[in-house]
Coordinates of C-alpha atoms in Angstrom, one line a residue:
M1 CA -9.0 -38.2 -1.9
V2 CA -6.7 -35.7 -3.1
A3 CA -7.2 -32.1 -2.7
G4 CA -9.6 -31.2 -6.0
L5 CA -12.5 -33.1 -7.8
A6 CA -10.2 -34.9 -10.2
G7 CA -8.4 -36.7 -7.3
G8 CA -11.8 -37.2 -5.1
L9 CA -13.1 -39.0 -8.6
V10 CA -9.8 -41.4 -8.6
A11 CA -9.8 -42.5 -4.7
L12 CA -13.7 -43.1 -5.3
A13 CA -13.2 -44.8 -8.5
A14 CA -9.9 -46.9 -6.6
G15 CA -12.7 -48.8 -4.4
S16 CA -15.5 -48.9 -2.1
A17 CA -14.3 -47.1 0.2
L18 CA -17.6 -45.5 0.4
A19 CA -19.8 -48.8 1.5
A20 CA -18.5 -48.5 5.1
G21 CA -16.9 -45.3 5.6
G22 CA -13.6 -45.0 3.8
D23 CA -10.4 -43.1 2.8
L24 CA -10.8 -39.6 1.9
G25 CA -7.5 -38.6 0.8
A26 CA -5.4 -35.7 1.4
V27 CA -8.0 -32.5 2.5
D28 CA -7.7 -29.3 3.3
K29 CA -8.1 -28.3 6.9
Q30 CA -10.6 -26.0 7.6
P31 CA -11.5 -23.7 10.6
V32 CA -12.4 -24.5 13.2
N33 CA -16.2 -25.4 13.7
V34 CA -17.6 -25.1 17.2
S35 CA -21.0 -25.8 16.4
A36 CA -20.0 -29.0 15.1
I37 CA -17.3 -30.0 17.8
A38 CA -20.4 -29.1 20.1
M39 CA -23.1 -31.2 18.3
F40 CA -20.2 -34.1 18.5
L41 CA -19.4 -33.7 22.2
A42 CA -23.2 -33.9 22.6
F43 CA -23.0 -37.1 20.6
V44 CA -20.6 -38.8 22.2
V45 CA -21.6 -38.0 26.2
M46 CA -24.8 -39.6 25.0
T47 CA -23.2 -42.9 23.3
L48 CA -21.3 -43.0 26.6
G49 CA -24.5 -42.8 28.6
I50 CA -25.7 -45.7 26.6
T51 CA -22.3 -47.8 27.2
Y52 CA -23.0 -47.0 31.0
W53 CA -26.3 -48.8 30.5
A54 CA -25.1 -51.9 28.4
A55 CA -22.7 -52.4 30.5
S56 CA -24.9 -53.5 33.4
R57 CA -26.7 -55.7 31.1
T58 CA -23.4 -57.4 29.2
K59 CA -23.3 -60.3 31.5
S60 CA -22.3 -63.4 29.5
T61 CA -20.1 -63.8 26.4
A62 CA -23.5 -64.1 24.1
D63 CA -24.2 -60.3 25.5
F64 CA -21.1 -59.2 24.6
Y65 CA -21.0 -60.5 21.0
T66 CA -24.2 -60.7 20.2
A67 CA -26.5 -58.9 22.6
G68 CA -27.8 -62.1 23.6
G69 CA -29.4 -62.4 20.3
G70 CA -32.2 -60.0 21.9
I71 CA -32.4 -57.0 19.2
S72 CA -35.2 -57.2 17.1
G73 CA -35.1 -57.4 13.5
F74 CA -36.3 -53.7 12.9
Q75 CA -33.5 -52.6 15.1
N76 CA -30.7 -54.7 14.1
G77 CA -32.2 -53.6 10.4
L78 CA -31.2 -50.0 11.6
A79 CA -28.0 -50.7 12.6
I80 CA -26.7 -52.7 9.6
A81 CA -27.8 -49.8 7.9
G82 CA -25.7 -47.3 10.7
D83 CA -22.7 -49.4 9.4
Y84 CA -23.2 -49.8 5.9
M85 CA -23.8 -45.9 5.3
S86 CA -20.9 -44.0 6.2
A87 CA -19.2 -40.2 5.8
A88 CA -17.3 -41.4 2.9
T89 CA -21.1 -42.3 1.4
L90 CA -22.1 -38.7 2.0
L91 CA -19.7 -36.9 1.1
G92 CA -18.1 -39.0 -1.6
L93 CA -20.9 -40.3 -4.1
S94 CA -22.6 -36.7 -3.6
S95 CA -19.5 -35.2 -5.1
L96 CA -19.4 -38.0 -7.4
V97 CA -23.1 -36.5 -8.6
F98 CA -22.2 -33.0 -8.3
A99 CA -19.4 -33.7 -11.1
K100 CA -20.7 -36.4 -13.3
G101 CA -24.5 -36.6 -12.8
Y102 CA -25.8 -39.6 -14.1
D103 CA -22.7 -41.5 -13.6
G104 CA -22.3 -41.0 -10.2
F105 CA -26.1 -42.4 -9.5
V106 CA -25.0 -45.2 -11.4
Y107 CA -22.2 -46.1 -9.6
T108 CA -23.9 -45.2 -6.3
I109 CA -26.6 -48.1 -7.3
S110 CA -23.6 -50.6 -7.3
F111 CA -23.0 -50.5 -3.6
F112 CA -26.9 -51.7 -2.9
V113 CA -26.9 -54.5 -5.1
G114 CA -25.0 -56.8 -3.0
W115 CA -28.1 -56.7 -0.4
P116 CA -30.5 -58.8 -2.1
I117 CA -27.9 -61.9 -2.3
I118 CA -27.6 -61.2 1.7
L119 CA -31.3 -61.5 2.1
F120 CA -32.0 -64.5 -0.2
L121 CA -28.7 -66.4 -0.1
L122 CA -27.3 -65.9 3.6
A123 CA -29.3 -64.5 6.2
E124 CA -31.6 -67.4 7.5
R125 CA -28.8 -69.6 7.1
L126 CA -26.3 -67.8 9.0
R127 CA -28.8 -67.1 12.0
N128 CA -29.7 -71.0 12.0
L129 CA -26.0 -72.3 11.8
G130 CA -24.1 -69.7 13.6
H131 CA -23.1 -68.7 17.0
F132 CA -21.3 -65.7 17.1
T133 CA -18.9 -65.8 14.4
F134 CA -18.8 -66.5 10.8
A135 CA -16.3 -69.4 11.7
D136 CA -18.7 -71.4 13.6
I137 CA -20.3 -71.7 10.2
A138 CA -17.6 -72.4 7.9
S139 CA -16.1 -75.3 11.0
Y140 CA -19.7 -76.7 11.5
R141 CA -19.1 -79.8 10.2
L142 CA -15.4 -79.5 9.0
D143 CA -12.2 -79.8 11.0
Q144 CA -12.8 -77.0 13.9
N145 CA -9.0 -75.7 14.5
K146 CA -7.9 -75.5 11.2
I147 CA -11.2 -73.9 9.9
R148 CA -11.5 -71.3 12.8
S149 CA -7.7 -70.7 12.5
F150 CA -8.2 -70.0 9.2
A151 CA -11.2 -68.1 9.4
A152 CA -9.8 -66.2 11.8
I153 CA -7.0 -65.0 10.0
G154 CA -8.9 -64.1 7.3
S155 CA -11.4 -61.9 9.4
L156 CA -8.5 -60.4 11.5
T157 CA -6.9 -59.4 8.0
V158 CA -10.3 -58.0 7.1
V159 CA -10.8 -55.9 9.9
C160 CA -6.9 -54.4 10.1
F161 CA -7.0 -53.0 6.8
Y162 CA -10.0 -51.5 7.0
L163 CA -9.3 -50.4 10.7
I164 CA -6.7 -48.4 8.8
V165 CA -9.0 -47.2 6.6
Q166 CA -11.7 -46.1 8.8
M167 CA -8.9 -44.2 11.0
V168 CA -7.1 -42.3 8.3
G169 CA -10.7 -41.6 6.7
A170 CA -11.4 -40.1 10.4
G171 CA -8.2 -37.7 11.0
Q172 CA -8.6 -36.5 7.3
L173 CA -12.7 -36.3 7.9
I174 CA -11.7 -34.0 11.4
K175 CA -9.3 -31.7 9.4
L176 CA -11.8 -31.4 6.7
L177 CA -14.9 -30.5 8.8
F178 CA -13.9 -29.6 12.3
G179 CA -10.7 -27.8 11.9
L180 CA -8.7 -30.1 14.1
D181 CA -5.4 -32.1 14.4
Y182 CA -5.2 -35.4 12.3
N183 CA -3.5 -36.9 15.5
V184 CA -6.6 -35.5 17.7
A185 CA -9.0 -37.0 15.8
V186 CA -7.3 -40.7 15.5
V187 CA -7.1 -40.7 19.0
V188 CA -10.5 -39.6 20.1
V189 CA -12.2 -42.1 17.5
G190 CA -9.3 -44.7 19.2
V191 CA -10.4 -44.0 22.7
L192 CA -14.3 -44.1 21.9
M193 CA -14.3 -47.0 20.3
V194 CA -12.3 -49.5 23.1
V195 CA -14.7 -47.6 25.5
Y196 CA -17.9 -48.8 23.5
V197 CA -16.5 -52.2 22.7
T198 CA -14.7 -52.9 26.0
F199 CA -17.7 -52.1 28.4
G200 CA -20.5 -52.1 26.4
G201 CA -20.3 -55.0 23.9
M202 CA -22.8 -55.4 21.1
I203 CA -25.2 -53.9 22.9
A204 CA -23.6 -50.4 23.1
T205 CA -22.3 -51.1 19.8
T206 CA -25.8 -51.7 18.4
W207 CA -27.3 -48.5 19.7
V208 CA -24.5 -46.5 18.9
Q209 CA -25.2 -47.5 15.0
I210 CA -28.9 -47.0 15.3
I211 CA -28.7 -43.2 16.9
K212 CA -26.3 -42.8 14.0
A213 CA -28.2 -44.2 11.3
V214 CA -31.5 -42.1 12.5
L215 CA -29.4 -39.2 12.8
L216 CA -27.9 -39.6 9.2
L217 CA -31.4 -40.2 7.7
G218 CA -32.9 -37.5 9.4
G219 CA -30.2 -35.2 8.4
G220 CA -30.2 -36.5 5.2
A221 CA -34.0 -36.3 4.6
M222 CA -33.9 -32.2 5.9
L223 CA -31.5 -31.2 4.0
A224 CA -33.2 -33.0 0.5
F225 CA -36.4 -31.7 1.5
L226 CA -34.8 -28.1 1.8
A227 CA -33.5 -28.9 -1.1
L228 CA -36.3 -29.9 -3.0
S229 CA -38.4 -26.6 -1.8
R230 CA -36.0 -24.5 -4.2
F231 CA -37.5 -26.3 -7.0
G232 CA -41.0 -26.7 -6.3
F233 CA -40.2 -30.1 -5.0
S234 CA -40.3 -31.5 -8.4
L235 CA -37.2 -33.8 -9.6
E236 CA -37.2 -32.7 -13.3
A237 CA -36.8 -29.0 -12.4
I238 CA -33.7 -30.3 -10.5
A239 CA -32.4 -32.2 -13.3
K240 CA -33.4 -29.1 -15.9
S241 CA -31.4 -26.5 -13.9
A242 CA -28.3 -28.8 -13.1
V243 CA -28.0 -29.7 -16.8
A244 CA -28.2 -25.9 -17.3
S245 CA -25.5 -24.8 -14.5
H246 CA -23.2 -28.0 -15.2
K247 CA -20.4 -27.4 -17.7
D248 CA -21.3 -30.6 -19.4
G249 CA -24.5 -29.5 -19.8
I250 CA -27.0 -32.4 -21.1
K251 CA -23.9 -34.7 -20.7
I252 CA -24.3 -35.1 -17.5
M253 CA -28.0 -37.0 -18.0
G254 CA -26.0 -39.7 -19.9
P255 CA -23.7 -42.6 -19.4
G256 CA -20.1 -41.3 -19.2
T257 CA -16.4 -42.6 -18.8
L258 CA -16.2 -44.2 -15.2
L259 CA -15.4 -47.9 -15.0
A260 CA -15.7 -47.5 -19.0
D261 CA -13.3 -50.9 -19.0
P262 CA -15.8 -53.7 -18.5
V263 CA -13.1 -56.0 -16.7
S264 CA -12.7 -53.6 -14.6
A265 CA -15.9 -52.7 -13.8
V266 CA -17.3 -56.5 -13.4
S267 CA -14.2 -57.1 -11.2
L268 CA -15.4 -53.8 -9.2
S269 CA -19.2 -55.4 -9.2
L270 CA -18.0 -58.7 -7.5
G271 CA -15.7 -57.3 -4.8
L272 CA -18.8 -55.1 -3.3
L273 CA -21.0 -57.8 -4.1
F274 CA -19.8 -60.8 -2.4
G275 CA -17.1 -58.6 -0.4
T276 CA -20.1 -56.8 1.5
A277 CA -21.6 -60.2 2.1
A278 CA -18.3 -61.6 3.6
L279 CA -17.5 -58.6 5.8
P280 CA -17.1 -60.1 9.6
H281 CA -19.1 -57.1 11.2
I282 CA -21.6 -57.4 8.8
M283 CA -22.0 -61.1 9.4
M284 CA -21.8 -60.9 13.0
R285 CA -24.7 -58.7 12.9
F286 CA -27.2 -61.8 11.9
F287 CA -26.5 -63.2 15.4
T288 CA -28.1 -60.3 17.2
V289 CA -31.6 -61.5 16.6
P290 CA -33.5 -64.2 18.1
N291 CA -34.2 -66.2 14.9
A292 CA -34.1 -66.6 11.0
R293 CA -37.0 -64.8 10.6
E294 CA -35.8 -61.9 12.6
A295 CA -32.5 -62.4 10.5
R296 CA -34.6 -62.0 7.3
K297 CA -36.3 -58.7 8.1
S298 CA -33.2 -57.3 9.3
V299 CA -32.1 -57.1 5.4
F300 CA -35.1 -56.2 3.9
V301 CA -35.3 -53.1 6.8
A302 CA -31.5 -52.1 6.2
S303 CA -32.1 -52.6 2.4
G304 CA -35.1 -50.1 2.4
F305 CA -33.2 -47.6 4.9
I306 CA -29.9 -47.8 2.7
G307 CA -31.5 -47.6 -0.9
F308 CA -33.4 -44.8 0.7
F309 CA -30.1 -43.0 2.1
F310 CA -28.8 -43.5 -1.3
L311 CA -31.3 -41.8 -3.6
L312 CA -31.3 -39.1 -0.8
V313 CA -27.6 -38.6 -1.7
C314 CA -28.3 -38.7 -5.6
I315 CA -31.0 -36.2 -4.8
L316 CA -28.1 -33.8 -3.0
G317 CA -25.5 -34.1 -5.6
M318 CA -28.2 -33.0 -8.4
A319 CA -29.0 -30.2 -6.1
A320 CA -25.8 -29.0 -5.5
I321 CA -24.8 -28.4 -9.1
T322 CA -26.7 -25.8 -9.0
I323 CA -27.1 -24.1 -5.5
V324 CA -23.9 -24.7 -4.8
G325 CA -22.0 -24.7 -8.5
T326 CA -23.0 -21.4 -9.0
D327 CA -22.5 -19.7 -6.4
P328 CA -19.1 -18.0 -5.7
Q329 CA -19.0 -18.0 -1.8
F330 CA -17.8 -21.5 -1.7
F331 CA -15.2 -21.6 -4.7
E332 CA -11.5 -20.9 -3.6
G333 CA -11.4 -16.7 -4.5
G334 CA -14.9 -16.5 -5.5
K335 CA -14.2 -18.1 -8.9
V336 CA -17.0 -20.4 -10.1
G337 CA -16.0 -23.6 -11.5
G338 CA -12.8 -23.4 -9.9
K339 CA -11.6 -25.6 -6.9
L340 CA -14.2 -25.9 -4.1
I341 CA -13.4 -24.5 -0.9
G342 CA -12.1 -27.5 1.4
G343 CA -11.3 -29.6 -1.9
G344 CA -13.7 -32.1 -4.4
N345 CA -16.1 -34.1 -1.2
M346 CA -17.4 -30.5 0.1
P347 CA -20.7 -30.3 -2.3
V348 CA -23.1 -31.5 0.2
M349 CA -21.6 -29.5 3.2
H350 CA -21.6 -26.3 1.1
L351 CA -25.3 -26.8 0.2
A352 CA -26.2 -27.3 3.9
K353 CA -24.2 -24.1 4.5
A354 CA -26.7 -22.8 1.9
L355 CA -29.6 -24.1 2.9
G356 CA -29.4 -24.2 6.6
G357 CA -26.5 -22.1 7.5
D358 CA -23.8 -22.6 10.1
L359 CA -25.8 -24.4 12.8
F360 CA -27.1 -27.4 9.9
L361 CA -23.4 -27.1 8.3
G362 CA -22.1 -28.4 12.4
F363 CA -24.8 -30.7 13.0
L364 CA -24.2 -32.6 9.7
S365 CA -20.7 -32.2 10.2
A366 CA -21.2 -34.0 13.5
V367 CA -23.3 -36.6 12.4
A368 CA -20.3 -37.3 9.2
F369 CA -18.1 -37.9 12.1
A370 CA -20.2 -39.9 14.5
T371 CA -20.7 -42.3 11.4
I372 CA -16.7 -43.0 11.5
L373 CA -17.4 -44.1 15.5
A374 CA -20.2 -46.8 14.7
V375 CA -18.2 -48.7 11.9
V376 CA -14.8 -48.6 13.6
S377 CA -16.7 -50.1 16.8
G378 CA -18.1 -53.1 14.8
L379 CA -14.6 -53.7 13.2
A380 CA -12.9 -53.9 16.7
L381 CA -16.2 -56.3 18.0
A382 CA -15.8 -58.6 15.2
G383 CA -12.0 -58.7 15.5
A384 CA -12.2 -59.5 19.1
S385 CA -14.9 -62.0 18.5
A386 CA -12.2 -63.8 16.2
I387 CA -9.5 -63.5 18.4
A388 CA -11.1 -64.8 21.9
H389 CA -14.1 -66.8 20.3
D390 CA -12.5 -68.8 17.4
L391 CA -8.9 -68.4 18.6
Y392 CA -8.1 -68.6 22.2
A393 CA -11.6 -70.4 23.6
R394 CA -11.8 -73.2 20.6
V395 CA -8.0 -73.7 19.2
I396 CA -6.1 -72.9 21.7
R397 CA -8.5 -73.9 25.0
K398 CA -10.4 -76.5 22.6
G399 CA -13.6 -75.1 23.9
Q400 CA -12.8 -75.5 27.7
A401 CA -12.4 -71.9 28.5
T402 CA -14.7 -70.1 30.9
E403 CA -17.1 -67.3 29.7
R404 CA -15.2 -65.1 32.3
E405 CA -12.2 -66.3 30.6
E406 CA -13.1 -65.5 27.5
M407 CA -14.6 -62.3 28.0
R408 CA -11.8 -61.2 29.4
V409 CA -9.6 -62.3 26.3
S410 CA -12.0 -60.1 24.2
K411 CA -11.7 -56.8 26.2
I412 CA -8.3 -57.3 25.9
A413 CA -8.4 -58.1 22.1
S414 CA -10.0 -54.8 22.2
L415 CA -7.8 -53.1 23.8
V416 CA -5.0 -54.5 21.9
L417 CA -6.9 -53.4 18.4
G418 CA -7.7 -50.2 19.3
V419 CA -4.4 -49.4 20.7
L420 CA -3.0 -50.6 16.9
A421 CA -5.6 -49.0 15.1
V422 CA -4.5 -45.3 16.5
V423 CA -0.9 -46.4 15.8
L424 CA -1.5 -47.8 12.1
G425 CA -3.8 -44.4 11.7
I426 CA -1.0 -42.1 12.8
A427 CA 1.5 -44.0 10.6
F428 CA -0.5 -44.2 7.1
E429 CA -1.4 -40.6 7.5
K430 CA 0.4 -39.7 4.7
Q431 CA -0.3 -42.7 2.4
N432 CA -2.5 -43.1 -0.3
V433 CA -4.7 -45.8 1.3
A434 CA -7.2 -46.4 -1.2
F435 CA -5.7 -49.5 -2.6
L436 CA -6.5 -50.7 1.1
V437 CA -10.4 -50.7 0.6
G438 CA -10.0 -52.8 -2.9
L439 CA -8.2 -55.3 -0.9
T440 CA -10.3 -55.3 2.1
F441 CA -12.9 -56.1 -0.1
G442 CA -10.7 -58.5 -2.3
I443 CA -9.9 -60.7 0.7
A444 CA -13.8 -60.7 2.0
A445 CA -14.6 -61.8 -1.3
S446 CA -12.1 -64.5 -2.3
V447 CA -11.4 -65.9 1.0
N448 CA -14.3 -65.7 3.1
F449 CA -16.8 -65.7 0.6
P450 CA -15.9 -69.0 -1.3
V451 CA -15.6 -71.0 1.9
L452 CA -18.5 -69.5 3.9
I453 CA -21.0 -70.3 0.9
L454 CA -19.6 -73.5 -0.3
S455 CA -20.0 -74.8 3.3
M456 CA -23.8 -74.2 3.4
Y457 CA -24.8 -75.1 0.0
W458 CA -22.3 -78.1 -1.0
K459 CA -22.3 -81.0 0.4
G460 CA -18.5 -82.1 -1.4
L461 CA -16.8 -78.8 0.5
T462 CA -13.9 -80.6 2.5
T463 CA -11.5 -79.0 4.7
R464 CA -8.8 -79.6 2.5
G465 CA -10.6 -77.9 0.0
A466 CA -11.7 -75.1 2.3
L467 CA -8.0 -74.5 3.3
A468 CA -6.3 -74.8 0.0
G469 CA -9.0 -72.4 -1.7
G470 CA -9.3 -69.8 0.7
L471 CA -4.9 -69.4 0.9
A472 CA -5.0 -69.4 -2.9
G473 CA -8.1 -66.4 -2.5
L474 CA -5.9 -64.5 0.0
V475 CA -2.1 -64.9 -1.7
S476 CA -3.6 -64.0 -5.3
A477 CA -5.8 -61.1 -3.9
V478 CA -2.9 -59.7 -2.2
T479 CA -0.6 -60.3 -5.1
M480 CA -2.4 -58.8 -7.5
V481 CA -3.4 -55.6 -5.4
V482 CA 0.5 -54.9 -4.9
L483 CA 1.1 -55.6 -8.5
S484 CA -1.8 -52.7 -9.5
N485 CA -1.3 -49.8 -10.2
A486 CA -2.8 -48.4 -6.9
V487 CA 0.6 -49.7 -5.3
W488 CA 2.8 -50.7 -7.7
V489 CA 3.1 -47.4 -9.6
V490 CA 1.5 -44.9 -7.2
V491 CA 3.3 -46.0 -3.4
L492 CA 6.0 -48.2 -5.3
N493 CA 6.9 -45.5 -7.8
N494 CA 7.1 -47.9 -10.6
P495 CA 6.6 -46.5 -14.3
A496 CA 3.8 -49.5 -15.0
P497 CA 1.6 -52.0 -13.3
I498 CA 2.4 -55.5 -13.8
F499 CA -1.4 -56.3 -13.2
P500 CA -3.7 -53.7 -15.2
Y501 CA -6.7 -53.9 -13.3
E502 CA -7.5 -52.4 -10.0
H503 CA -9.8 -54.6 -8.4
P504 CA -8.7 -58.4 -7.6
A505 CA -12.5 -59.8 -7.1
L506 CA -13.0 -61.3 -10.6
F507 CA -9.7 -63.2 -10.7
S508 CA -8.7 -64.0 -6.9
M509 CA -12.2 -65.2 -6.3
T510 CA -12.7 -67.3 -9.2
L511 CA -9.4 -69.1 -8.5
A512 CA -10.4 -69.6 -5.0
F513 CA -13.8 -71.5 -5.7
L514 CA -11.6 -73.2 -8.5
V515 CA -9.2 -74.4 -6.1
T516 CA -11.6 -74.8 -3.2
I517 CA -13.7 -77.4 -5.8
V518 CA -11.0 -79.6 -7.5
V519 CA -8.6 -80.0 -4.0
S520 CA -12.4 -81.4 -2.3
K521 CA -13.5 -83.5 -5.1
L522 CA -9.7 -84.9 -4.8
D523 CA -9.9 -85.4 -1.3
R524 CA -10.7 -89.3 -1.0
S525 CA -9.6 -89.2 2.8
A526 CA -12.0 -90.9 5.6
G527 CA -12.2 -87.1 7.3
A528 CA -13.7 -86.0 4.0
Q529 CA -15.9 -88.7 3.6
A530 CA -17.1 -88.3 7.2
E531 CA -17.4 -84.1 6.4
R532 CA -19.4 -84.8 3.1
G533 CA -21.6 -87.4 5.4
A534 CA -22.0 -84.3 8.1
Y535 CA -23.5 -81.8 5.3
D536 CA -27.4 -83.4 5.7
D537 CA -27.6 -82.7 9.6
Q538 CA -26.2 -78.9 8.5
F539 CA -29.0 -78.6 6.0
V540 CA -31.5 -79.8 8.2
R541 CA -30.5 -77.4 10.7
S542 CA -29.8 -74.5 7.9
Q543 CA -33.3 -74.5 6.8
T544 CA -35.4 -75.5 10.1
G545 CA -33.4 -73.8 12.9
I546 CA -33.5 -76.9 14.6
G547 CA -30.8 -76.9 17.4
A548 CA -30.1 -73.4 16.8
A549 CA -28.2 -70.9 19.4
A550 CA -31.2 -69.5 21.4
A551 CA -31.5 -66.1 22.2
S552 CA -30.4 -65.2 25.8
N553 CA -31.7 -61.8 26.0
H554 CA -35.4 -60.4 24.9

């Protein structure tokens, strides 16, 4: 987000970067934070030790992609929470509450509501039908080569766009919190990502995510405890003090102007709801547990931790209105109400310094950066699995590749993705990448989700329908984002946008569903009849788990 609060809100409203670590925009470089760097190095050493341990346990493709299905529901729930909670969530949403009060709280909740959909519609069937990737489910009764190729392209598109956002966010976060150079941060993240994924696979990635989640939850809870202690542990007292301290007074306790346009609000909501459910690195997590029961437990646990974290973020944002917002030491030139030192995303960090001193600020800074490592590792693993499992092993080698060959391709793909992520992260340093977040969720919601949900729930889906609908969703989502204000005006410097909304999901996802259904209905080929006839077998397996991939590691 651009330096200053107004720019921060623009970037926040521009998309769901917050959902899994996103664009922090141009930020102010801070003095070198020695304590933060020391704590981050301690985290790196610990996670490299875990990677060394995980490498000895990663013997097969099942171990590499899904930790052998041996992760418990509780552990997987924590790992999912670690994948979802982010530095941008902590910094961005707390700053939004700091600036807008109740509006920020409502906006925060919007990032949580997709989880019931995953719990009730997807978790159990994902585990029963899938093996390593989302393409396993989409191609269960459809043409393997065509659907796997298309699913891999869709997944890689989402992964690459999201990696750009993460790498740019990493560089900006380092400047903001550590005082180090942008390129240094991008290279460090890229190298660590490749090490985690290439040597430790899903086992190492899972434990990095779990440790990061525990640290983030623990740090957030401790900071909230310290903040509440200032107000007699009374939320009412925090609210009254915030109203008295904020320049907008009582207005912060009511809805305001964020996403006032109902079309934009609905489109963003749909992108968050269904895009979250269709993110490749989120879906992969459901194949790491031994059965459907543990998959449901994963979502339940993740929902609890994520919901708790978002409530903490709201408390921190409200407390910062009084503790940070009235203290001259946190404003440039000591002018209360002016520009915050470090930019508009810093309220929670200033709150940490006010309540816990430089040591606690260093800890929270290190944890914030560690969150990006967890997210990019999951993304890299999802991309590597799409290349090695779907494209190489199933499409190119027609299922004849050995495990050794597939593992080798997976590790090469991880290395290539790591190099690509670093190169793109450096190339996009000066670009406003907020539009990539909207595009990422728009593509996931428009390309992956319609095919995924219809393949599981609609007997009439055919290969032709899935390909036509997925292609329509992909092209329309990309086109709408390019023609929107975020790209057409901000990036390409045209006077006015052709497409008037920032978020494409309402239109592109609807088009994808419509084209998929119409083309499937019109498909009278012999192959289509066979695909419809195979639905009953798929339905039985999705409900009972009979024939589902078993865990190889407990």
